[in-house]
Amino acid sequence: MDRIERDKVHVRIALTRNLDSAQRSRLPEIAGKCPVRRILHSGIVIRTAPAGNRLGRRRHAWNNRSVMLRLSHLHKVYREPDVRYVLQDVSLELHPGEYVAIVGESGSGKSTLLNLVAGLELPDSGGILLDGRDLTALDDGARTRLRRARMGFVFQSFLLLPHLTVLDNAALSLKLNGTAHREAQQRAHAMLEAVGLAALAHRLPGTLSGGESQRVAIARALAHRPQIVLADEPTGNLDSGSARQVLALLREQIRSCNSIGILVTHSATAAASADRVYRLDGGVLHSE
């Protein structure tokens, strides 16, 4: 087995065993990267898993893998101005590479559920385990550090910093995690290449279309290789063509990087891009 083949084996070990960042750093540098190849999908260049390992839409290889995120019997009540039971006995398990959508009417608790997973709020009861670690047992500082290191966020309004270039916006999550400037720039540029925007690296966000801006936001969310990607109405401000491209890109990047993804949306079309769809109704989570 030559060096390249050994490195490929190391990559798969790093991804399938869910090693933490300290453990991955002891593997060859290539082990920190997704085993990806470039393809043309919906008119944009993206990366995906090698053809022999590509995951199917409904039955996936993660069925026998360890659970990365487990939500157990979550309850959340808002007591002001009136008592409102936002989440009631919500349970969910997600495995590496899995991408799910949660739909529901405004006020159904979708954003509250995302806030709980992100550690921005705490449940009144129930547990949230990320890779076996209980988020509800952590203090504010520990949850902030975990959120910064292990989570990526994609928002409806993009939230790009207008005075930074596309490259610097994509590198932001890396710099917040203490990555050296040169490495952050290299990794951010590689992610921009993956989303088809390497040629626009030195442009400012104000010169981009909505679809391009959201692809930069996806690059920023994934550049530091998070375990979880949380997407809150990521296509809400996009035309239908851009929305399809962004959803395809988001799905493929989550799979190829062996992360997990949670999409909350009002759109049935957007939800259909996920592997599984759930509905929040009256605070109760149902499988569609």
Short mmCIF file of C-alpha atoms in Angstrom, two decimals:
data_model
loop_
_atom_site.label_atom_id
_atom_site.label_comp_id
_atom_site.label_asym_id
_atom_site.label_seq_id
_atom_site.Cartn_x
_atom_site.Cartn_y
_atom_site.Cartn_z
CA MET A 1 0.00 0.00 0.00
CA ASP A 2 1.57 3.32 -1.07
CA ARG A 3 1.53 6.57 0.96
CA ILE A 4 -1.52 8.01 -0.79
CA GLU A 5 -3.56 4.88 -0.16
CA ARG A 6 -2.47 4.88 3.52
CA ASP A 7 -3.58 8.50 3.81
CA LYS A 8 -6.97 7.58 2.35
CA VAL A 9 -7.32 4.90 5.01
CA HIS A 10 -6.47 7.45 7.68
CA VAL A 11 -9.17 9.73 6.32
CA ARG A 12 -11.80 7.06 6.64
CA ILE A 13 -10.65 6.18 10.16
CA ALA A 14 -10.91 9.83 11.20
CA LEU A 15 -14.39 10.22 9.75
CA THR A 16 -15.98 6.94 10.82
CA ARG A 17 -14.76 6.96 14.40
CA ASN A 18 -15.88 10.56 15.09
CA LEU A 19 -12.48 11.49 16.48
CA ASP A 20 -12.23 14.83 18.21
CA SER A 21 -10.01 17.61 16.85
CA ALA A 22 -7.07 16.73 19.11
CA GLN A 23 -7.10 13.14 17.89
CA ARG A 24 -7.46 14.15 14.24
CA SER A 25 -4.46 16.44 14.56
CA ARG A 26 -2.26 13.41 15.14
CA LEU A 27 -3.26 11.89 11.82
CA PRO A 28 -1.78 13.11 8.53
CA GLU A 29 -3.12 16.50 7.43
CA ILE A 30 -5.22 14.85 4.76
CA ALA A 31 -7.18 13.06 7.50
CA GLY A 32 -8.75 16.33 8.51
CA LYS A 33 -10.25 16.71 5.03
CA CYS A 34 -13.35 15.17 3.55
CA PRO A 35 -12.81 12.32 1.04
CA VAL A 36 -14.37 14.24 -1.79
CA ARG A 37 -14.27 14.63 -5.52
CA ARG A 38 -15.60 17.44 -7.68
CA ILE A 39 -18.75 16.99 -9.75
CA LEU A 40 -21.11 19.25 -11.64
CA HIS A 41 -24.50 19.41 -9.92
CA SER A 42 -27.35 21.75 -10.84
CA GLY A 43 -24.98 23.99 -12.73
CA ILE A 44 -22.50 24.58 -9.88
CA VAL A 45 -19.28 22.86 -8.86
CA ILE A 46 -19.58 20.99 -5.58
CA ARG A 47 -17.88 18.10 -3.83
CA THR A 48 -19.31 14.78 -2.84
CA ALA A 49 -18.22 11.38 -1.58
CA PRO A 50 -16.54 9.01 -4.05
CA ALA A 51 -19.04 7.17 -6.20
CA GLY A 52 -18.47 3.86 -4.44
CA ASN A 53 -19.30 5.39 -1.06
CA ARG A 54 -22.12 7.74 -2.03
CA LEU A 55 -25.09 7.49 0.30
CA GLY A 56 -28.60 6.70 -0.86
CA ARG A 57 -31.58 8.94 -0.19
CA ARG A 58 -33.62 6.83 2.24
CA ARG A 59 -31.58 3.89 3.53
CA HIS A 60 -28.08 4.91 4.55
CA ALA A 61 -24.82 3.49 5.79
CA TRP A 62 -25.18 5.39 9.08
CA ASN A 63 -27.88 2.98 10.35
CA ASN A 64 -25.20 0.93 12.11
CA ARG A 65 -23.04 3.86 13.21
CA SER A 66 -22.98 5.56 16.57
CA VAL A 67 -25.47 8.33 17.30
CA MET A 68 -23.87 11.78 17.03
CA LEU A 69 -26.81 13.81 18.36
CA ARG A 70 -29.50 12.50 20.71
CA LEU A 71 -32.43 14.60 21.91
CA SER A 72 -34.29 12.86 24.72
CA HIS A 73 -37.77 13.88 25.91
CA LEU A 74 -37.24 17.63 25.59
CA HIS A 75 -39.79 19.95 27.16
CA LYS A 76 -39.76 23.75 26.88
CA VAL A 77 -42.31 26.14 28.37
CA TYR A 78 -42.42 29.91 27.96
CA ARG A 79 -44.25 31.53 30.87
CA GLU A 80 -44.44 35.17 29.74
CA PRO A 81 -46.62 36.89 28.78
CA ASP A 82 -48.72 33.71 28.94
CA VAL A 83 -47.86 30.09 29.59
CA ARG A 84 -47.06 28.40 26.28
CA TYR A 85 -45.88 24.79 25.89
CA VAL A 86 -43.45 25.15 22.99
CA LEU A 87 -41.91 21.67 22.95
CA GLN A 88 -43.43 18.55 24.46
CA ASP A 89 -41.52 15.28 24.82
CA VAL A 90 -39.38 15.81 21.71
CA SER A 91 -36.91 13.01 20.99
CA LEU A 92 -34.65 12.57 17.95
CA GLU A 93 -31.46 10.72 17.02
CA LEU A 94 -29.10 11.73 14.23
CA HIS A 95 -26.12 9.82 12.84
CA PRO A 96 -23.03 11.06 10.96
CA GLY A 97 -23.88 12.12 7.41
CA GLU A 98 -27.60 12.48 8.09
CA TYR A 99 -29.60 15.53 7.01
CA VAL A 100 -33.13 16.09 8.32
CA ALA A 101 -35.76 18.79 7.87
CA ILE A 102 -38.21 20.08 10.45
CA VAL A 103 -41.31 21.85 9.15
CA GLY A 104 -44.12 23.63 10.93
CA GLU A 105 -46.13 26.82 11.09
CA SER A 106 -44.72 30.06 12.53
CA GLY A 107 -44.58 29.75 16.30
CA SER A 108 -44.56 25.94 16.22
CA GLY A 109 -41.22 25.75 18.04
CA LYS A 110 -38.81 25.14 15.13
CA SER A 111 -36.45 27.97 16.05
CA THR A 112 -36.69 27.09 19.74
CA LEU A 113 -35.59 23.55 18.93
CA LEU A 114 -32.60 24.87 16.97
CA ASN A 115 -31.71 27.16 19.89
CA LEU A 116 -31.74 24.17 22.25
CA VAL A 117 -29.51 22.10 19.98
CA ALA A 118 -27.14 25.08 19.66
CA GLY A 119 -27.03 25.57 23.43
CA LEU A 120 -28.45 29.09 23.17
CA GLU A 121 -31.32 28.03 25.43
CA LEU A 122 -31.78 25.17 27.88
CA PRO A 123 -34.77 22.82 28.05
CA ASP A 124 -36.97 22.73 31.13
CA SER A 125 -36.43 18.98 31.14
CA GLY A 126 -34.85 16.35 28.93
CA GLY A 127 -31.36 15.73 27.59
CA ILE A 128 -29.22 16.83 24.63
CA LEU A 129 -26.20 14.63 23.95
CA LEU A 130 -23.65 15.64 21.32
CA ASP A 131 -21.20 12.81 20.71
CA GLY A 132 -22.01 11.55 24.21
CA ARG A 133 -21.54 14.94 25.88
CA ASP A 134 -24.53 16.40 27.75
CA LEU A 135 -25.02 20.02 26.64
CA THR A 136 -27.47 20.70 29.47
CA ALA A 137 -24.73 19.99 32.04
CA LEU A 138 -22.36 22.62 30.62
CA ASP A 139 -22.08 26.21 31.80
CA ASP A 140 -22.52 29.16 29.41
CA GLY A 141 -18.82 29.44 28.62
CA ALA A 142 -18.45 25.74 27.83
CA ARG A 143 -21.54 25.78 25.60
CA THR A 144 -20.17 28.83 23.76
CA ARG A 145 -16.83 27.10 23.12
CA LEU A 146 -18.55 23.93 21.96
CA ARG A 147 -20.87 25.90 19.67
CA ARG A 148 -17.94 27.78 18.13
CA ALA A 149 -15.85 24.65 17.56
CA ARG A 150 -18.41 22.00 16.61
CA MET A 151 -21.36 23.80 15.02
CA GLY A 152 -21.95 25.68 11.80
CA PHE A 153 -24.89 28.00 11.09
CA VAL A 154 -26.66 29.04 7.90
CA PHE A 155 -29.27 31.80 8.21
CA GLN A 156 -31.97 33.17 5.95
CA SER A 157 -30.36 36.63 5.90
CA PHE A 158 -26.81 35.35 5.12
CA LEU A 159 -25.21 37.57 7.83
CA LEU A 160 -22.03 38.21 5.84
CA LEU A 161 -19.82 41.02 7.11
CA PRO A 162 -19.94 43.70 4.38
CA HIS A 163 -16.44 45.09 4.95
CA LEU A 164 -14.76 41.67 4.61
CA THR A 165 -14.02 39.93 1.33
CA VAL A 166 -15.74 36.69 0.39
CA LEU A 167 -12.57 34.82 1.40
CA ASP A 168 -12.37 36.51 4.79
CA ASN A 169 -16.06 35.84 5.46
CA ALA A 170 -15.56 32.17 4.63
CA ALA A 171 -12.52 32.05 6.96
CA LEU A 172 -14.34 33.67 9.88
CA SER A 173 -15.29 30.45 11.68
CA LEU A 174 -11.71 29.20 11.40
CA LYS A 175 -10.25 32.41 12.83
CA LEU A 176 -12.73 32.38 15.72
CA ASN A 177 -11.42 28.92 16.55
CA GLY A 178 -7.82 30.09 16.63
CA THR A 179 -6.65 28.71 13.28
CA ALA A 180 -3.50 30.42 12.02
CA HIS A 181 -4.11 33.04 9.33
CA ARG A 182 -2.40 31.22 6.47
CA GLU A 183 -4.10 27.89 7.19
CA ALA A 184 -7.47 29.63 7.63
CA GLN A 185 -7.11 31.32 4.25
CA GLN A 186 -6.12 28.05 2.55
CA ARG A 187 -8.98 26.07 4.04
CA ALA A 188 -11.51 28.82 3.36
CA HIS A 189 -10.35 29.05 -0.26
CA ALA A 190 -10.71 25.27 -0.62
CA MET A 191 -14.28 25.50 0.68
CA LEU A 192 -15.06 28.38 -1.70
CA GLU A 193 -13.78 26.17 -4.50
CA ALA A 194 -16.11 23.42 -3.27
CA VAL A 195 -19.12 25.76 -3.50
CA GLY A 196 -18.06 27.12 -6.88
CA LEU A 197 -17.01 30.61 -5.75
CA ALA A 198 -13.20 30.54 -5.73
CA ALA A 199 -13.14 33.11 -8.56
CA LEU A 200 -15.03 35.57 -6.34
CA ALA A 201 -12.78 35.18 -3.30
CA HIS A 202 -11.64 38.82 -3.29
CA ARG A 203 -15.02 40.41 -3.98
CA LEU A 204 -17.10 42.12 -1.30
CA PRO A 205 -20.50 40.68 -0.31
CA GLY A 206 -22.35 43.69 -1.68
CA THR A 207 -21.43 42.63 -5.23
CA LEU A 208 -22.92 39.12 -4.91
CA SER A 209 -26.33 37.74 -5.85
CA GLY A 210 -28.53 36.17 -3.20
CA GLY A 211 -27.59 32.66 -4.26
CA GLU A 212 -23.88 33.50 -4.23
CA SER A 213 -24.18 35.08 -0.77
CA GLN A 214 -25.85 31.98 0.63
CA ARG A 215 -23.15 29.76 -0.87
CA VAL A 216 -20.54 31.90 0.92
CA ALA A 217 -22.53 31.41 4.12
CA ILE A 218 -22.44 27.64 3.58
CA ALA A 219 -18.67 27.78 3.00
CA ARG A 220 -18.31 29.74 6.25
CA ALA A 221 -20.50 27.24 8.13
CA LEU A 222 -18.48 24.23 6.93
CA ALA A 223 -14.92 25.58 6.71
CA HIS A 224 -14.03 24.55 10.29
CA ARG A 225 -15.49 21.05 9.72
CA PRO A 226 -18.28 21.18 12.29
CA GLN A 227 -20.12 18.14 13.59
CA ILE A 228 -23.50 19.85 13.23
CA VAL A 229 -24.85 22.29 10.64
CA LEU A 230 -28.01 24.17 11.67
CA ALA A 231 -29.86 25.88 8.81
CA ASP A 232 -32.72 28.28 9.61
CA GLU A 233 -34.80 28.98 6.46
CA PRO A 234 -31.65 29.14 4.28
CA THR A 235 -33.66 29.58 1.05
CA GLY A 236 -36.20 32.10 2.34
CA ASN A 237 -34.64 35.02 0.44
CA LEU A 238 -33.75 33.14 -2.75
CA ASP A 239 -35.44 32.59 -6.09
CA SER A 240 -36.43 29.01 -6.92
CA GLY A 241 -33.37 28.29 -9.08
CA SER A 242 -30.89 29.55 -6.48
CA ALA A 243 -32.82 27.73 -3.76
CA ARG A 244 -32.44 24.39 -5.55
CA GLN A 245 -28.70 24.93 -5.99
CA VAL A 246 -28.19 25.94 -2.35
CA LEU A 247 -30.19 22.98 -1.02
CA ALA A 248 -28.30 20.49 -3.21
CA LEU A 249 -24.99 22.00 -2.15
CA LEU A 250 -25.89 21.99 1.54
CA ARG A 251 -26.98 18.35 1.41
CA GLU A 252 -23.91 17.13 -0.48
CA GLN A 253 -21.46 19.01 1.74
CA ILE A 254 -23.04 17.68 4.94
CA ARG A 255 -22.79 14.13 3.60
CA SER A 256 -19.29 14.39 2.20
CA CYS A 257 -17.96 15.92 5.44
CA ASN A 258 -19.82 13.33 7.57
CA SER A 259 -21.49 16.08 9.58
CA ILE A 260 -25.16 16.09 10.52
CA GLY A 261 -27.60 18.73 9.31
CA ILE A 262 -30.87 20.10 10.67
CA LEU A 263 -32.92 22.29 8.34
CA VAL A 264 -35.95 24.20 9.65
CA THR A 265 -38.26 25.57 7.00
CA HIS A 266 -41.81 26.47 6.01
CA SER A 267 -41.15 25.16 2.51
CA ALA A 268 -42.23 21.64 1.55
CA THR A 269 -39.90 21.88 -1.47
CA ALA A 270 -36.91 22.68 0.73
CA ALA A 271 -37.82 19.92 3.18
CA ALA A 272 -37.95 17.37 0.35
CA SER A 273 -34.18 17.78 -0.10
CA ALA A 274 -33.59 16.14 3.30
CA ASP A 275 -33.23 12.45 4.11
CA ARG A 276 -36.03 12.55 6.68
CA VAL A 277 -38.77 15.10 7.35
CA TYR A 278 -40.41 15.86 10.69
CA ARG A 279 -43.26 18.19 11.58
CA LEU A 280 -43.63 20.20 14.77
CA ASP A 281 -47.29 20.59 15.64
CA GLY A 282 -48.47 21.76 19.04
CA GLY A 283 -44.98 21.25 20.42
CA VAL A 284 -44.95 17.57 19.40
CA LEU A 285 -42.50 16.22 16.80
CA HIS A 286 -44.02 13.85 14.23
CA SER A 287 -42.33 11.92 11.43
CA GLU A 288 -43.76 12.83 8.00
#
